Amino acid sequence: MEPLTLHFVHERVGARFISVGGREVVAGYGDVGAEYGAARDAVALHDASYREILRITGEDRASFLHGMVTQEVKNLPVGSAAYAAFITVKGAMVGDARILKREDDLLLDLEPGLGAKVREFLDKYLISEDAELHDGTPDLAWLKLLGPRTAQVLAAVLGGPFELPAPLSSCKAAIAGQDVWLLGTALPGGMSGVDILVPRAGLEAVWAALVGAGGVKPAGFDALELVRVEAGVPRYGQDMVDTTIPLEANLTNAISYNKGCYIGQEVIARATFRGHMNRKLAGLLLGEKDVAPGTELRRGEKKVGWVTSVVSSPAKGQRVALGYVHRDSLEPGTELTLGGEGAGTVTVAALPFTAS
C-alpha cells in the first residue's frame, strides 16, 4: 500500500486508514456524520492526494489525447477541464479521467490504481506523435474543499474576496507560499467546491493553512462516498469496470458527439442512435436492509441487475444504493427482489437521491 504523504498529520488527529486501489486513504476521523454534515452545510477538507496523475507533454499532446477519449480536448481552453472516458474499440471502459489543460501540459486526474492501466492503453496507440507520458503523482497532489462555505475559507486563506471558479474552470493562486491551481467542482444535487492542485512538496503547508482558516472540518473517504452515492455519481472500480459502456453508467457528460473520431466512437454512436441501453445505472432504496455490492436484483423469476455501491444515506434516512437495472425495470417506484433466500425487496429511485 502506497502511504499518504500526510500520513502522520492525519494519524495525529485519530485518522483511520484503508487501502483503495493499492494506495493509502483516510477513511475517516471518528465521526462520519459530522464530516458529511460539514460537506453539506459548511465546508469539509479532504486529502485526495491518493489519486494518480498522468502528465502528457509534447506538441501533439492535445491532438493525440483527443483521439483517445470520448470528450473534446483539442478545443478545450487552457485552464479548463473536462471529464472523459477511455474506451476500447468495443466500447468497454478502460477508465475515466478529469483532464486539466494547462499551458505546457495536459493533466489526467485518475482513480487510485488506474495510472498504470491508462498509461499502458495510451502507450499502445502512441506511435509517431510528438507526445510523452509522465507519472505526475510524485510531484503533484489534490486536496478537496467541499461545501457552501468554500469561498469564505479561500477568501480567508488568500487574504481577500474570492469567487469560486465555475465547475471545470480553474484559476491560479498562492497558498502558504505554494503556487496552486483552484479547479471548480460540482455534484448533482447542488453541492459545489474547489479541488486544489498542489506541489506535493508543499502539501503539508497548504493543508495546515486551510485547516487554520477556521470552520474547516477534515473529512475522510467514507463521508465523501456518502456524498457521491447520494449524488448518483459512479466511481470507476466500484460502479464501473472494464465491461461497462459509458452510456450504461449515465456518463453523457463525458461524451462529445461532434468532436470527430476516437477509439470506440462507433459503439457509442450506434448505441446513441438506437436510443437506449439494455441496462443503466439507477438508484435503489433499501430501507434498513444490509445489502452487499454484487447482490443480484430480480423481477419475478428474471435477473434484471445487480447492486454496486451501498451507503446509509442521512438525506434519505435509510440505506440507498447504486446498481445496474434492466431498461424494462427502470421506472422509479418499481419493486425488485434481492437475490438470496428471504432477502426482501428494494425500490428503484431516480438519481440523484438529493435534490438541488
Coordinates of C-alpha atoms in Angstrom, one line a residue, residues 14-354:
G14 CA -7.0 10.0 15.1
A15 CA -7.5 9.1 11.4
R16 CA -8.4 5.6 10.4
F17 CA -6.8 4.4 7.2
I18 CA -7.9 2.0 4.4
S19 CA -6.5 0.9 1.0
V20 CA -8.2 2.0 -2.2
G21 CA -6.6 0.8 -5.5
G22 CA -3.4 0.0 -3.6
R23 CA -3.0 3.4 -2.2
E24 CA -3.5 4.6 1.4
V25 CA -6.6 6.7 2.0
V26 CA -8.1 8.3 5.2
A27 CA -11.4 6.5 5.8
G28 CA -12.4 9.0 8.5
Y29 CA -11.6 10.8 11.7
G30 CA -14.1 9.1 14.0
D31 CA -17.4 10.8 13.2
V32 CA -18.6 10.2 9.7
G33 CA -21.9 12.0 10.3
A34 CA -20.1 15.2 11.3
E35 CA -17.8 15.0 8.4
Y36 CA -20.7 14.5 6.0
G37 CA -22.6 17.4 7.7
A38 CA -19.6 19.7 7.1
A39 CA -19.6 18.9 3.4
R40 CA -23.3 19.5 3.2
D41 CA -23.7 22.6 5.4
A42 CA -20.3 24.2 5.9
V43 CA -17.0 23.1 4.4
A44 CA -15.1 19.9 4.5
L45 CA -11.4 19.3 3.6
H46 CA -10.4 16.0 2.0
D47 CA -6.9 14.8 1.3
A48 CA -7.3 13.4 -2.2
S49 CA -3.5 13.0 -2.7
Y50 CA -4.0 9.3 -3.2
R51 CA -5.4 10.0 -6.6
E52 CA -3.0 9.4 -9.5
I53 CA -1.9 12.0 -12.0
L54 CA -0.6 11.4 -15.5
R55 CA 1.0 14.3 -17.4
I56 CA 1.2 14.5 -21.2
T57 CA 3.6 16.9 -22.9
G58 CA 4.8 17.5 -26.4
E59 CA 3.4 19.5 -29.4
D60 CA 0.9 16.8 -30.4
R61 CA -0.4 16.2 -26.8
A62 CA -3.9 17.6 -27.4
S63 CA -4.5 16.0 -30.8
F64 CA -3.2 12.7 -29.5
L65 CA -5.4 12.6 -26.4
H66 CA -8.3 14.0 -28.4
G67 CA -8.4 10.8 -30.4
M68 CA -8.1 8.6 -27.3
V69 CA -11.0 9.8 -25.2
T70 CA -14.8 10.4 -25.5
Q71 CA -14.6 14.1 -24.8
E72 CA -13.3 17.2 -26.6
V73 CA -9.7 18.0 -25.9
K74 CA -8.3 19.9 -28.9
N75 CA -10.6 22.9 -28.5
L76 CA -10.6 22.8 -24.7
P77 CA -9.5 26.3 -23.5
V78 CA -6.3 26.5 -21.4
G79 CA -7.2 26.4 -17.7
S80 CA -10.4 24.4 -18.3
A81 CA -11.0 20.8 -17.5
A82 CA -13.2 18.1 -19.0
Y83 CA -14.5 14.7 -17.8
A84 CA -13.8 11.9 -20.2
A85 CA -13.7 8.1 -20.6
F86 CA -11.2 5.8 -22.1
I87 CA -12.9 3.0 -24.0
T88 CA -11.8 0.1 -26.2
V89 CA -12.8 -0.4 -29.8
K90 CA -15.7 -2.4 -28.5
G91 CA -16.9 0.5 -26.3
A92 CA -15.9 -1.0 -22.9
M93 CA -14.3 1.3 -20.4
V94 CA -10.6 1.3 -19.7
G95 CA -11.1 4.0 -17.1
D96 CA -12.2 7.6 -16.7
A97 CA -10.3 10.8 -16.0
R98 CA -10.7 14.5 -15.4
I99 CA -8.4 16.3 -17.9
L100 CA -7.0 19.7 -17.0
K101 CA -5.5 21.6 -19.9
R102 CA -2.5 23.8 -18.8
E103 CA -0.2 25.9 -20.9
D104 CA 2.5 23.3 -21.2
D105 CA 0.8 20.0 -20.5
L106 CA -2.3 18.0 -20.0
L107 CA -3.0 16.5 -16.6
L108 CA -5.1 13.4 -16.2
D109 CA -6.7 13.1 -12.7
L110 CA -7.2 9.3 -12.2
E111 CA -8.7 7.0 -9.6
P112 CA -6.0 5.3 -7.4
G113 CA -4.6 2.2 -9.1
L114 CA -5.6 3.4 -12.5
G115 CA -2.5 5.2 -13.6
A116 CA -0.5 2.2 -15.0
K117 CA -3.6 0.8 -16.8
V118 CA -4.4 4.1 -18.6
R119 CA -0.7 4.7 -19.4
E120 CA -0.5 1.3 -21.0
F121 CA -3.6 1.9 -23.0
L122 CA -2.3 5.3 -24.3
D123 CA 1.2 3.9 -24.9
K124 CA -0.3 1.2 -27.2
Y125 CA -1.5 3.9 -29.6
L126 CA 1.3 6.4 -29.2
I127 CA 3.4 5.8 -32.4
S128 CA 4.6 8.8 -34.2
E129 CA 3.0 11.7 -32.4
D130 CA 5.1 14.2 -30.5
A131 CA 3.6 13.4 -27.1
E132 CA 5.2 12.0 -24.0
L133 CA 3.6 10.4 -20.9
H134 CA 4.9 11.1 -17.4
D135 CA 3.9 10.0 -14.0
G136 CA 2.9 13.2 -12.3
T137 CA 1.8 11.6 -9.0
P138 CA 5.2 12.0 -7.2
D139 CA 5.2 15.8 -7.9
L140 CA 1.6 16.9 -7.7
A141 CA -1.4 16.1 -5.5
W142 CA -5.1 17.1 -5.0
L143 CA -6.8 18.5 -1.9
K144 CA -10.6 18.9 -2.0
L145 CA -12.8 21.6 -0.4
L146 CA -16.5 20.8 -0.5
G147 CA -19.4 22.7 0.9
P148 CA -21.3 26.1 0.8
R149 CA -18.6 27.9 2.8
T150 CA -15.7 27.0 0.4
A151 CA -15.5 30.6 -1.0
Q152 CA -15.2 32.1 2.5
V153 CA -12.4 29.7 3.5
L154 CA -10.4 30.5 0.4
A155 CA -11.0 34.2 0.9
A156 CA -9.6 33.9 4.4
V157 CA -6.6 32.0 3.2
L158 CA -5.9 34.2 0.2
G159 CA -6.5 37.4 2.1
G160 CA -9.2 38.9 0.0
P161 CA -12.6 38.4 -1.6
F162 CA -12.8 35.2 -3.6
E163 CA -15.4 33.9 -6.1
L164 CA -15.5 30.2 -6.8
P165 CA -14.4 29.2 -10.3
A166 CA -17.2 27.7 -12.3
P167 CA -17.3 23.9 -12.5
L168 CA -14.4 22.6 -14.6
S169 CA -12.8 26.1 -14.8
S170 CA -9.7 27.0 -12.9
C171 CA -7.6 29.9 -11.7
K172 CA -4.1 30.1 -10.2
A173 CA -3.3 31.3 -6.7
A174 CA -0.7 31.1 -3.9
I175 CA -1.5 29.4 -0.6
A176 CA 1.2 29.1 2.1
G177 CA 3.8 30.1 -0.4
Q178 CA 2.8 27.4 -2.8
D179 CA 1.7 28.0 -6.4
V180 CA -1.6 26.1 -6.8
W181 CA -4.4 25.6 -9.2
L182 CA -8.0 26.0 -8.0
L183 CA -10.5 23.9 -10.0
G184 CA -14.2 24.4 -9.6
T185 CA -16.3 21.3 -8.9
A186 CA -20.0 20.5 -8.7
L187 CA -22.1 17.4 -7.9
P188 CA -25.7 16.7 -9.0
G189 CA -27.9 17.8 -6.1
G190 CA -26.4 21.3 -5.8
M191 CA -23.1 20.7 -4.0
S192 CA -20.0 22.6 -5.1
G193 CA -16.5 23.2 -4.1
V194 CA -12.9 23.5 -5.3
D195 CA -10.2 21.0 -5.9
I196 CA -6.7 22.3 -5.2
L197 CA -3.7 21.1 -7.2
V198 CA -0.7 21.4 -5.0
P199 CA 3.0 20.7 -5.4
R200 CA 3.4 17.5 -3.4
A201 CA 6.4 19.0 -1.5
G202 CA 4.1 21.8 -0.3
L203 CA 1.2 19.6 0.7
E204 CA 1.6 19.9 4.4
A205 CA 1.9 23.7 4.3
V206 CA -1.3 24.1 2.2
W207 CA -3.2 21.6 4.4
A208 CA -2.2 23.5 7.6
A209 CA -3.2 26.8 6.0
L210 CA -6.7 25.5 5.1
V211 CA -7.3 23.8 8.4
G212 CA -6.1 27.0 10.2
A213 CA -8.7 29.1 8.3
G214 CA -11.3 28.3 10.8
G215 CA -14.5 26.3 10.4
V216 CA -12.9 23.7 8.2
K217 CA -13.5 20.0 9.1
P218 CA -11.3 17.3 7.7
A219 CA -13.4 14.6 6.1
G220 CA -12.4 11.1 5.1
F221 CA -13.3 8.8 2.2
D222 CA -16.4 7.3 3.9
A223 CA -18.0 10.7 4.2
L224 CA -17.2 11.5 0.5
E225 CA -18.7 8.2 -0.5
L226 CA -21.9 9.2 1.2
V227 CA -21.9 12.4 -0.8
R228 CA -21.0 10.7 -4.0
V229 CA -23.7 8.0 -3.9
E230 CA -26.4 10.4 -2.8
A231 CA -25.4 12.5 -5.9
G232 CA -25.7 9.4 -8.1
V233 CA -22.1 9.7 -9.4
P234 CA -20.5 6.3 -10.4
R235 CA -16.9 5.6 -9.4
Y236 CA -14.6 3.5 -11.6
G237 CA -13.6 0.3 -9.8
Q238 CA -16.8 0.3 -7.8
D239 CA -19.7 1.1 -10.2
M240 CA -17.8 0.9 -13.4
V241 CA -15.5 -1.8 -14.6
D242 CA -13.8 -2.9 -17.8
T243 CA -17.1 -4.3 -19.2
T244 CA -19.0 -1.1 -18.6
I245 CA -20.1 1.0 -21.6
P246 CA -20.2 4.7 -20.6
L247 CA -23.8 5.2 -21.6
E248 CA -24.8 2.4 -19.1
A249 CA -23.3 4.5 -16.3
N250 CA -25.1 7.7 -17.4
L251 CA -21.8 9.3 -18.5
T252 CA -23.4 11.6 -21.1
N253 CA -21.3 14.4 -19.5
A254 CA -18.2 12.5 -20.6
I255 CA -19.1 12.3 -24.3
S256 CA -18.8 14.8 -27.1
Y257 CA -21.0 14.0 -30.1
N258 CA -19.3 16.4 -32.5
K259 CA -15.6 16.0 -31.8
G260 CA -14.7 13.6 -34.6
C261 CA -13.1 10.2 -34.4
Y262 CA -11.9 8.5 -31.3
I263 CA -11.3 4.9 -30.1
G264 CA -14.7 3.2 -29.6
Q265 CA -16.7 6.0 -31.2
E266 CA -18.7 3.7 -33.5
V267 CA -20.1 1.8 -30.5
I268 CA -21.1 5.0 -28.7
A269 CA -22.7 6.4 -31.9
R270 CA -24.6 3.1 -32.6
A271 CA -25.9 2.9 -29.0
T272 CA -27.0 6.6 -29.1
F273 CA -28.8 6.2 -32.4
R274 CA -30.6 3.1 -31.1
G275 CA -31.8 5.3 -28.2
H276 CA -31.4 3.0 -25.3
M277 CA -29.0 0.7 -23.4
N278 CA -30.2 -2.7 -22.2
R279 CA -29.3 -1.7 -18.6
K280 CA -28.5 1.6 -16.9
L281 CA -27.2 2.8 -13.5
A282 CA -30.1 3.6 -11.2
G283 CA -30.8 4.5 -7.6
L284 CA -32.2 1.9 -5.2
L285 CA -34.0 2.5 -1.9
L286 CA -33.1 -0.3 0.6
G287 CA -34.8 0.6 3.8
E288 CA -32.7 -0.9 6.6
K289 CA -31.6 -3.9 4.6
D290 CA -27.9 -4.7 4.8
V291 CA -27.2 -5.4 1.1
A292 CA -23.7 -6.1 -0.2
P293 CA -22.3 -4.8 -3.6
G294 CA -22.8 -7.5 -6.2
T295 CA -26.1 -8.6 -4.9
E296 CA -28.4 -9.8 -7.7
L297 CA -31.7 -7.9 -8.5
R298 CA -34.6 -9.8 -9.8
R299 CA -38.1 -9.1 -11.0
G300 CA -40.2 -12.2 -10.7
E301 CA -38.0 -15.1 -12.0
K302 CA -35.9 -12.9 -14.2
K303 CA -32.5 -11.4 -13.2
V304 CA -32.7 -7.7 -14.0
G305 CA -29.5 -6.3 -12.5
W306 CA -27.1 -6.0 -9.5
V307 CA -26.0 -3.7 -6.8
T308 CA -22.7 -1.7 -7.0
S309 CA -22.4 0.9 -4.1
V310 CA -24.3 0.9 -0.8
V311 CA -24.4 3.6 1.9
S312 CA -26.5 4.7 4.8
S313 CA -27.9 8.0 3.5
P314 CA -28.5 10.8 6.0
A315 CA -30.5 12.7 3.3
K316 CA -32.9 9.8 2.7
G317 CA -32.9 8.4 6.3
Q318 CA -32.3 4.8 5.1
R319 CA -29.8 2.7 3.2
V320 CA -29.5 3.5 -0.5
A321 CA -27.6 2.0 -3.4
L322 CA -26.4 2.4 -6.9
G323 CA -26.9 -0.5 -9.2
Y324 CA -27.5 -1.6 -12.8
V325 CA -31.1 -2.3 -13.8
H326 CA -32.6 -3.6 -17.0
R327 CA -34.3 -0.9 -19.0
D328 CA -37.7 -2.6 -18.6
S329 CA -37.5 -2.1 -14.8
L330 CA -36.0 1.4 -14.6
E331 CA -39.2 3.3 -13.7
P332 CA -38.9 4.9 -10.3
G333 CA -41.2 3.1 -7.8
T334 CA -40.6 -0.3 -9.4
E335 CA -40.1 -3.0 -6.8
L336 CA -37.3 -5.6 -7.3
T337 CA -36.4 -8.6 -5.3
L338 CA -33.0 -9.1 -3.8
G339 CA -31.1 -12.3 -4.6
G340 CA -30.7 -14.7 -1.8
E341 CA -33.2 -16.6 0.4
G342 CA -35.7 -14.3 2.1
A343 CA -33.7 -11.2 1.2
G344 CA -36.8 -9.0 0.6
T345 CA -37.5 -6.2 -1.9
V346 CA -36.0 -2.8 -2.9
T347 CA -37.4 0.1 -4.8
V348 CA -36.0 1.8 -7.9
A349 CA -35.4 5.6 -7.4
A350 CA -34.4 8.5 -9.6
L351 CA -30.9 9.9 -9.4
P352 CA -29.6 12.0 -7.7
F353 CA -31.1 11.0 -4.4
T354 CA -30.6 14.6 -3.2

